[in-house]
Structure formats: C-alpha cells, structure tokens
Amino acid sequence: MKTVVVLVVWWLGAAARAHELFLGTCPKPAPMKDFDMEKFEGLWYVVETFDDREECLTWTITRGPENGTWHLREAETKGVLSTVGLSNTGATTATLRPSSDNPAKMRVRWPLNLAGSYDFTVYSTDYQRFAGVFMCQQVAFFQRQNGVVLSRTPHLWVKLQQTARLSLKGVKMEYYQPVKQAHCGRPGDAAGPTDHGPLATTNTGPDEDNPDSGA
C-alpha cells in the first residue's frame, strides 16, 4: 500500500502539467469501427490537447519491430533555433499495442512513465484530414486523461476540430487547448494559421472542409 501511495504522489507531480487529473475511473469512449491502422500511420500535427503550453507538437506513427506493435514518435520543434538549422527538438517514442478485437482500442507505453500503460482510443478519423484520440491512465483511485485533436496539416478548420473533439460524460470541452503550430521552423509556416484557416474562432475560406480551396 505504501508503494502505491508513493507512486501516486510521484505520478500526480509528473502529470501536473500535461493532463487533467481526477478521482474515479477513466471514461471509456467507443473506439472507431473498422479502424485501419495502416491508414492512420504517418505524420500528424497535434492541434489541440489538454495541455495549454504545447507548441509545434507532432506525432509520427510507424510500424514497430515487434509483431503487432506500432511506434508513436512525439516531437516538439519550435522557435528561432530551428529556422537557422540548429537543433531545438525534443522527441520521445512510445509503443502502441492495438487490441486484437478492435485496433482503434490500444495501450500506449511512454518510456519515462513509471506508472505503466495508458488506454489509447482512436474514436474518430477520416485518415486524410483529422483524428480524435483519447488517452487515460488509471492509478489506484485516480485517473489521468488527455484528449488530442490531430491534423494532417499544421492548421485545421474549426468544423473539423469540433468533429474531432470527444463528447463524453466526464470529459469537458473546455479542457481542449490550442497547440501553436506557427513559427515552428517548418518551410512556409511563418505566417501562421491564416495560411490554411483559423485554429479556434473564425473561418476565412470559402470551403470549411477544404482549407486549400481558397488559397
């Protein structure tokens, strides 16, 4: 019991920045039906998450060396250093293990998380534009949760952001916070959200579902 208490205290301190913490059990979103992991792999830009201090965050999904596993490489590149060719990137790679009955329901293990694996559920995606992911970790009587909105491009239309957010009891919409994806040192991204549409408030293009139609 003492070990559990120490672990929970450590876990709460480590999680204070990145996720919402609650008493009780993890919410259980319905995993997407007929999910295709091979279509889901590749580069995703994180455009919303429960952490309000993230910038220039990307996920890259690739097949893992062990049969039935995938890798999730999370990288954060930002600021002036990256634009002049100097390294300013922090990256970590997690292991994803899809369930045999539905690959949209997974377990994810981050290398520095001593409390173990998370539930990792893909509940919505069209593979080509957006995806919605919900992660939750249970330790004793506490849960640590994070909702993530992904985009294949650095900026996503409001309508698609709203589609990708999780609507479920125990998960509040106000937890979602925008991730800054401008001025990240990527070619052509210095102008920010107006290149492809807004991140959270207004639309400027003629077609909500196609950010490039008005470019």
PDB file of C-alpha atoms in Angstrom:
ATOM      1  CA  MET A   1       0.000   0.000   0.000  1.00  0.00           C
ATOM      2  CA  LYS A   2       2.882   2.346   0.823  1.00  0.00           C
ATOM      3  CA  THR A   3       4.363   1.701  -2.602  1.00  0.00           C
ATOM      4  CA  VAL A   4       1.055   2.602  -4.268  1.00  0.00           C
ATOM      5  CA  VAL A   5       0.821   5.861  -2.309  1.00  0.00           C
ATOM      6  CA  VAL A   6       4.388   6.854  -3.234  1.00  0.00           C
ATOM      7  CA  LEU A   7       3.729   6.013  -6.882  1.00  0.00           C
ATOM      8  CA  VAL A   8       0.527   8.057  -6.962  1.00  0.00           C
ATOM      9  CA  VAL A   9       2.246  11.063  -5.360  1.00  0.00           C
ATOM     10  CA  TRP A  10       5.062  10.868  -7.920  1.00  0.00           C
ATOM     11  CA  TRP A  11       2.580  10.383 -10.738  1.00  0.00           C
ATOM     12  CA  LEU A  12       0.483  13.396  -9.691  1.00  0.00           C
ATOM     13  CA  GLY A  13       3.575  15.595  -9.641  1.00  0.00           C
ATOM     14  CA  ALA A  14       4.789  14.347 -13.022  1.00  0.00           C
ATOM     15  CA  ALA A  15       1.354  14.778 -14.564  1.00  0.00           C
ATOM     16  CA  ALA A  16       0.590  18.234 -13.219  1.00  0.00           C
ATOM     17  CA  ARG A  17       1.421  19.994 -16.468  1.00  0.00           C
ATOM     18  CA  ALA A  18       0.228  17.752 -19.247  1.00  0.00           C
ATOM     19  CA  HIS A  19      -3.091  16.166 -18.313  1.00  0.00           C
ATOM     20  CA  GLU A  20      -6.280  16.613 -16.314  1.00  0.00           C
ATOM     21  CA  LEU A  21      -6.348  14.652 -13.048  1.00  0.00           C
ATOM     22  CA  PHE A  22      -9.443  13.318 -11.298  1.00  0.00           C
ATOM     23  CA  LEU A  23     -10.687  10.892  -8.706  1.00  0.00           C
ATOM     24  CA  GLY A  24     -12.624   7.987 -10.161  1.00  0.00           C
ATOM     25  CA  THR A  25     -12.301   5.720 -13.166  1.00  0.00           C
ATOM     26  CA  CYS A  26     -11.320   6.555 -16.726  1.00  0.00           C
ATOM     27  CA  PRO A  27     -14.075   7.462 -19.214  1.00  0.00           C
ATOM     28  CA  LYS A  28     -14.470   4.821 -21.922  1.00  0.00           C
ATOM     29  CA  PRO A  29     -15.037   6.311 -25.390  1.00  0.00           C
ATOM     30  CA  ALA A  30     -16.254   3.941 -28.088  1.00  0.00           C
ATOM     31  CA  PRO A  31     -13.362   3.018 -30.404  1.00  0.00           C
ATOM     32  CA  MET A  32     -13.895   3.681 -34.088  1.00  0.00           C
ATOM     33  CA  LYS A  33     -15.357   0.766 -36.017  1.00  0.00           C
ATOM     34  CA  ASP A  34     -13.499  -0.757 -38.979  1.00  0.00           C
ATOM     35  CA  PHE A  35     -10.352   1.131 -37.991  1.00  0.00           C
ATOM     36  CA  ASP A  36      -7.345   0.721 -40.300  1.00  0.00           C
ATOM     37  CA  MET A  37      -4.016   1.256 -38.544  1.00  0.00           C
ATOM     38  CA  GLU A  38      -2.082   1.378 -41.803  1.00  0.00           C
ATOM     39  CA  LYS A  39      -4.191   4.331 -42.981  1.00  0.00           C
ATOM     40  CA  PHE A  40      -3.669   6.009 -39.606  1.00  0.00           C
ATOM     41  CA  GLU A  41       0.126   5.785 -39.694  1.00  0.00           C
ATOM     42  CA  GLY A  42       2.307   8.682 -40.785  1.00  0.00           C
ATOM     43  CA  LEU A  43       2.718  12.297 -39.685  1.00  0.00           C
ATOM     44  CA  TRP A  44       0.068  14.089 -37.603  1.00  0.00           C
ATOM     45  CA  TYR A  45       0.128  17.635 -36.221  1.00  0.00           C
ATOM     46  CA  VAL A  46      -1.283  17.998 -32.713  1.00  0.00           C
ATOM     47  CA  VAL A  47      -3.633  20.999 -32.956  1.00  0.00           C
ATOM     48  CA  GLU A  48      -5.448  20.616 -29.619  1.00  0.00           C
ATOM     49  CA  THR A  49      -4.689  18.865 -26.350  1.00  0.00           C
ATOM     50  CA  PHE A  50      -5.435  19.263 -22.636  1.00  0.00           C
ATOM     51  CA  ASP A  51      -2.053  20.944 -22.083  1.00  0.00           C
ATOM     52  CA  ASP A  52      -2.238  24.710 -22.637  1.00  0.00           C
ATOM     53  CA  ARG A  53       1.518  25.163 -23.076  1.00  0.00           C
ATOM     54  CA  GLU A  54       2.334  22.891 -26.000  1.00  0.00           C
ATOM     55  CA  GLU A  55       3.884  24.304 -29.186  1.00  0.00           C
ATOM     56  CA  CYS A  56       4.873  22.794 -32.541  1.00  0.00           C
ATOM     57  CA  LEU A  57       3.942  19.276 -31.448  1.00  0.00           C
ATOM     58  CA  THR A  58       3.783  16.384 -33.922  1.00  0.00           C
ATOM     59  CA  TRP A  59       3.097  12.659 -33.775  1.00  0.00           C
ATOM     60  CA  THR A  60       4.566  10.192 -36.251  1.00  0.00           C
ATOM     61  CA  ILE A  61       3.043   6.703 -36.287  1.00  0.00           C
ATOM     62  CA  THR A  62       5.164   3.876 -37.724  1.00  0.00           C
ATOM     63  CA  ARG A  63       5.102   0.091 -37.564  1.00  0.00           C
ATOM     64  CA  GLY A  64       7.156  -1.309 -34.677  1.00  0.00           C
ATOM     65  CA  PRO A  65       9.789  -4.059 -34.946  1.00  0.00           C
ATOM     66  CA  GLU A  66       7.752  -6.411 -32.771  1.00  0.00           C
ATOM     67  CA  ASN A  67       4.812  -8.071 -34.484  1.00  0.00           C
ATOM     68  CA  GLY A  68       1.526  -6.308 -33.713  1.00  0.00           C
ATOM     69  CA  THR A  69       3.133  -3.153 -32.304  1.00  0.00           C
ATOM     70  CA  TRP A  70       3.451   0.399 -33.570  1.00  0.00           C
ATOM     71  CA  HIS A  71       5.642   3.315 -32.578  1.00  0.00           C
ATOM     72  CA  LEU A  72       4.411   6.812 -31.759  1.00  0.00           C
ATOM     73  CA  ARG A  73       7.175   9.396 -32.007  1.00  0.00           C
ATOM     74  CA  GLU A  74       6.196  12.643 -30.314  1.00  0.00           C
ATOM     75  CA  ALA A  75       8.370  15.619 -31.269  1.00  0.00           C
ATOM     76  CA  GLU A  76       8.319  19.296 -30.410  1.00  0.00           C
ATOM     77  CA  THR A  77      10.257  21.719 -32.614  1.00  0.00           C
ATOM     78  CA  LYS A  78       9.881  25.419 -32.062  1.00  0.00           C
ATOM     79  CA  GLY A  79      11.421  28.843 -32.161  1.00  0.00           C
ATOM     80  CA  VAL A  80      14.186  30.667 -33.967  1.00  0.00           C
ATOM     81  CA  LEU A  81      16.841  27.987 -33.426  1.00  0.00           C
ATOM     82  CA  SER A  82      15.131  25.520 -35.729  1.00  0.00           C
ATOM     83  CA  THR A  83      14.762  28.090 -38.516  1.00  0.00           C
ATOM     84  CA  VAL A  84      18.528  28.632 -38.693  1.00  0.00           C
ATOM     85  CA  GLY A  85      19.400  24.953 -38.738  1.00  0.00           C
ATOM     86  CA  LEU A  86      20.226  24.428 -35.069  1.00  0.00           C
ATOM     87  CA  SER A  87      18.610  21.608 -33.146  1.00  0.00           C
ATOM     88  CA  ASN A  88      15.797  22.623 -30.803  1.00  0.00           C
ATOM     89  CA  THR A  89      13.812  19.400 -30.884  1.00  0.00           C
ATOM     90  CA  GLY A  90      12.645  17.265 -28.010  1.00  0.00           C
ATOM     91  CA  ALA A  91      11.385  13.825 -29.012  1.00  0.00           C
ATOM     92  CA  THR A  92      10.247  10.654 -27.310  1.00  0.00           C
ATOM     93  CA  THR A  93       8.919   7.394 -28.721  1.00  0.00           C
ATOM     94  CA  ALA A  94       6.082   5.390 -27.217  1.00  0.00           C
ATOM     95  CA  THR A  95       4.908   1.870 -28.061  1.00  0.00           C
ATOM     96  CA  LEU A  96       1.320   1.256 -29.195  1.00  0.00           C
ATOM     97  CA  ARG A  97      -0.320  -2.161 -28.842  1.00  0.00           C
ATOM     98  CA  PRO A  98      -3.669  -2.403 -30.663  1.00  0.00           C
ATOM     99  CA  SER A  99      -6.339  -4.711 -29.302  1.00  0.00           C
ATOM    100  CA  SER A 100      -6.995  -7.874 -31.293  1.00  0.00           C
ATOM    101  CA  ASP A 101     -10.756  -7.271 -31.333  1.00  0.00           C
ATOM    102  CA  ASN A 102     -10.537  -3.615 -32.455  1.00  0.00           C
ATOM    103  CA  PRO A 103      -7.223  -1.928 -33.375  1.00  0.00           C
ATOM    104  CA  ALA A 104      -8.708   1.514 -32.578  1.00  0.00           C
ATOM    105  CA  LYS A 105      -8.539   0.453 -28.917  1.00  0.00           C
ATOM    106  CA  MET A 106      -4.901   0.373 -27.838  1.00  0.00           C
ATOM    107  CA  ARG A 107      -2.487   0.542 -24.954  1.00  0.00           C
ATOM    108  CA  VAL A 108       0.342   3.072 -25.134  1.00  0.00           C
ATOM    109  CA  ARG A 109       3.542   2.923 -23.094  1.00  0.00           C
ATOM    110  CA  TRP A 110       5.735   6.014 -22.755  1.00  0.00           C
ATOM    111  CA  PRO A 111       9.350   5.219 -21.804  1.00  0.00           C
ATOM    112  CA  LEU A 112       9.542   7.616 -18.832  1.00  0.00           C
ATOM    113  CA  ASN A 113       6.152   6.799 -17.318  1.00  0.00           C
ATOM    114  CA  LEU A 114       6.773   4.555 -14.315  1.00  0.00           C
ATOM    115  CA  ALA A 115       3.053   4.106 -13.634  1.00  0.00           C
ATOM    116  CA  GLY A 116       2.576   1.887 -16.683  1.00  0.00           C
ATOM    117  CA  SER A 117       0.487   1.983 -19.845  1.00  0.00           C
ATOM    118  CA  TYR A 118      -2.434   4.188 -20.880  1.00  0.00           C
ATOM    119  CA  ASP A 119      -5.663   3.434 -22.643  1.00  0.00           C
ATOM    120  CA  PHE A 120      -5.288   4.974 -26.114  1.00  0.00           C
ATOM    121  CA  THR A 121      -8.504   5.158 -28.131  1.00  0.00           C
ATOM    122  CA  VAL A 122      -8.997   6.474 -31.656  1.00  0.00           C
ATOM    123  CA  TYR A 123     -12.696   7.323 -31.706  1.00  0.00           C
ATOM    124  CA  SER A 124     -12.887   9.401 -34.904  1.00  0.00           C
ATOM    125  CA  THR A 125     -10.799   9.924 -38.052  1.00  0.00           C
ATOM    126  CA  ASP A 126     -11.082  10.249 -41.808  1.00  0.00           C
ATOM    127  CA  TYR A 127      -7.331   9.399 -42.071  1.00  0.00           C
ATOM    128  CA  GLN A 128      -6.646  12.215 -44.558  1.00  0.00           C
ATOM    129  CA  ARG A 129      -7.546  15.347 -42.561  1.00  0.00           C
ATOM    130  CA  PHE A 130      -8.302  14.828 -38.862  1.00  0.00           C
ATOM    131  CA  ALA A 131      -8.343  12.361 -35.986  1.00  0.00           C
ATOM    132  CA  GLY A 132      -9.546  12.342 -32.387  1.00  0.00           C
ATOM    133  CA  VAL A 133      -7.636  10.403 -29.722  1.00  0.00           C
ATOM    134  CA  PHE A 134      -8.370   9.979 -26.022  1.00  0.00           C
ATOM    135  CA  MET A 135      -5.778   8.726 -23.547  1.00  0.00           C
ATOM    136  CA  CYS A 136      -6.400   7.824 -19.929  1.00  0.00           C
ATOM    137  CA  GLN A 137      -4.297   6.197 -17.232  1.00  0.00           C
ATOM    138  CA  GLN A 138      -5.672   4.670 -14.045  1.00  0.00           C
ATOM    139  CA  VAL A 139      -3.572   4.531 -10.876  1.00  0.00           C
ATOM    140  CA  ALA A 140      -5.351   3.473  -7.697  1.00  0.00           C
ATOM    141  CA  PHE A 141      -8.327   5.825  -7.239  1.00  0.00           C
ATOM    142  CA  PHE A 142      -7.028   8.474  -9.653  1.00  0.00           C
ATOM    143  CA  GLN A 143      -7.268   8.899 -13.402  1.00  0.00           C
ATOM    144  CA  ARG A 144      -5.112  10.985 -15.698  1.00  0.00           C
ATOM    145  CA  GLN A 145      -6.707  11.906 -19.009  1.00  0.00           C
ATOM    146  CA  ASN A 146      -5.755  13.728 -22.202  1.00  0.00           C
ATOM    147  CA  GLY A 147      -7.785  14.451 -25.316  1.00  0.00           C
ATOM    148  CA  VAL A 148      -5.888  15.080 -28.553  1.00  0.00           C
ATOM    149  CA  VAL A 149      -7.069  16.549 -31.866  1.00  0.00           C
ATOM    150  CA  LEU A 150      -4.795  15.629 -34.776  1.00  0.00           C
ATOM    151  CA  SER A 151      -4.470  17.095 -38.266  1.00  0.00           C
ATOM    152  CA  ARG A 152      -2.521  16.045 -41.343  1.00  0.00           C
ATOM    153  CA  THR A 153      -1.615  19.722 -41.877  1.00  0.00           C
ATOM    154  CA  PRO A 154      -0.408  22.272 -39.296  1.00  0.00           C
ATOM    155  CA  HIS A 155      -3.794  24.039 -39.206  1.00  0.00           C
ATOM    156  CA  LEU A 156      -7.285  22.584 -39.123  1.00  0.00           C
ATOM    157  CA  TRP A 157     -10.652  24.142 -39.875  1.00  0.00           C
ATOM    158  CA  VAL A 158     -12.926  24.819 -36.911  1.00  0.00           C
ATOM    159  CA  LYS A 159     -15.621  22.470 -38.192  1.00  0.00           C
ATOM    160  CA  LEU A 160     -13.182  19.565 -38.296  1.00  0.00           C
ATOM    161  CA  GLN A 161     -11.755  20.447 -34.880  1.00  0.00           C
ATOM    162  CA  GLN A 162     -15.239  20.289 -33.426  1.00  0.00           C
ATOM    163  CA  THR A 163     -15.839  16.939 -35.126  1.00  0.00           C
ATOM    164  CA  ALA A 164     -12.607  15.546 -33.685  1.00  0.00           C
ATOM    165  CA  ARG A 165     -13.269  16.551 -30.057  1.00  0.00           C
ATOM    166  CA  LEU A 166     -14.614  13.883 -27.740  1.00  0.00           C
ATOM    167  CA  SER A 167     -18.168  14.342 -26.482  1.00  0.00           C
ATOM    168  CA  LEU A 168     -18.466  12.054 -23.472  1.00  0.00           C
ATOM    169  CA  LYS A 169     -19.527  12.299 -19.849  1.00  0.00           C
ATOM    170  CA  GLY A 170     -16.507  13.085 -17.698  1.00  0.00           C
ATOM    171  CA  VAL A 171     -14.667  14.922 -20.479  1.00  0.00           C
ATOM    172  CA  LYS A 172     -15.270  18.665 -20.717  1.00  0.00           C
ATOM    173  CA  MET A 173     -14.910  20.626 -23.959  1.00  0.00           C
ATOM    174  CA  GLU A 174     -13.138  23.440 -22.135  1.00  0.00           C
ATOM    175  CA  TYR A 175     -10.221  21.095 -21.424  1.00  0.00           C
ATOM    176  CA  TYR A 176      -9.196  21.321 -25.083  1.00  0.00           C
ATOM    177  CA  GLN A 177      -6.496  23.942 -25.649  1.00  0.00           C
ATOM    178  CA  PRO A 178      -4.947  25.002 -28.978  1.00  0.00           C
ATOM    179  CA  VAL A 179      -1.389  23.968 -29.773  1.00  0.00           C
ATOM    180  CA  LYS A 180       0.632  26.667 -31.508  1.00  0.00           C
ATOM    181  CA  GLN A 181       1.736  25.402 -34.920  1.00  0.00           C
ATOM    182  CA  ALA A 182       3.076  28.673 -36.377  1.00  0.00           C
ATOM    183  CA  HIS A 183       6.724  29.826 -36.364  1.00  0.00           C
ATOM    184  CA  CYS A 184       7.928  26.266 -35.814  1.00  0.00           C
ATOM    185  CA  GLY A 185      10.817  26.414 -38.277  1.00  0.00           C
ATOM    186  CA  ARG A 186       8.974  24.468 -40.983  1.00  0.00           C
ATOM    187  CA  PRO A 187       9.141  25.814 -44.565  1.00  0.00           C
ATOM    188  CA  GLY A 188       6.225  28.149 -45.288  1.00  0.00           C
ATOM    189  CA  ASP A 189       4.686  28.137 -41.823  1.00  0.00           C
ATOM    190  CA  ALA A 190       5.860  31.507 -40.512  1.00  0.00           C
ATOM    191  CA  ALA A 191       2.640  33.277 -41.469  1.00  0.00           C
ATOM    192  CA  GLY A 192       0.649  31.138 -39.055  1.00  0.00           C
ATOM    193  CA  PRO A 193      -2.979  29.988 -39.022  1.00  0.00           C
ATOM    194  CA  THR A 194      -4.231  32.373 -41.705  1.00  0.00           C
ATOM    195  CA  ASP A 195      -2.394  30.334 -44.350  1.00  0.00           C
ATOM    196  CA  HIS A 196      -4.886  27.489 -44.084  1.00  0.00           C
ATOM    197  CA  GLY A 197      -7.661  28.767 -41.851  1.00  0.00           C
ATOM    198  CA  PRO A 198      -8.215  29.548 -38.165  1.00  0.00           C
ATOM    199  CA  LEU A 199      -7.401  27.353 -35.213  1.00  0.00           C
ATOM    200  CA  ALA A 200     -10.353  28.152 -32.985  1.00  0.00           C
ATOM    201  CA  THR A 201     -12.538  31.143 -33.804  1.00  0.00           C
ATOM    202  CA  THR A 202     -13.444  32.249 -37.343  1.00  0.00           C
ATOM    203  CA  ASN A 203     -13.354  30.916 -40.892  1.00  0.00           C
ATOM    204  CA  THR A 204     -11.812  32.903 -43.739  1.00  0.00           C
ATOM    205  CA  GLY A 205     -12.059  30.493 -46.681  1.00  0.00           C
ATOM    206  CA  PRO A 206     -14.981  29.618 -48.950  1.00  0.00           C
ATOM    207  CA  ASP A 207     -14.999  25.906 -48.076  1.00  0.00           C
ATOM    208  CA  GLU A 208     -14.885  24.826 -44.421  1.00  0.00           C
ATOM    209  CA  ASP A 209     -13.956  21.261 -45.286  1.00  0.00           C
ATOM    210  CA  ASN A 210     -11.123  22.111 -47.677  1.00  0.00           C
ATOM    211  CA  PRO A 211      -8.597  24.595 -46.246  1.00  0.00           C
ATOM    212  CA  ASP A 212      -6.723  24.840 -49.560  1.00  0.00           C
ATOM    213  CA  SER A 213      -9.746  25.677 -51.708  1.00  0.00           C
ATOM    214  CA  GLY A 214      -9.437  29.394 -51.064  1.00  0.00           C
ATOM    215  CA  ALA A 215      -5.654  29.636 -51.212  1.00  0.00           C
TER     216      ALA A 215
END
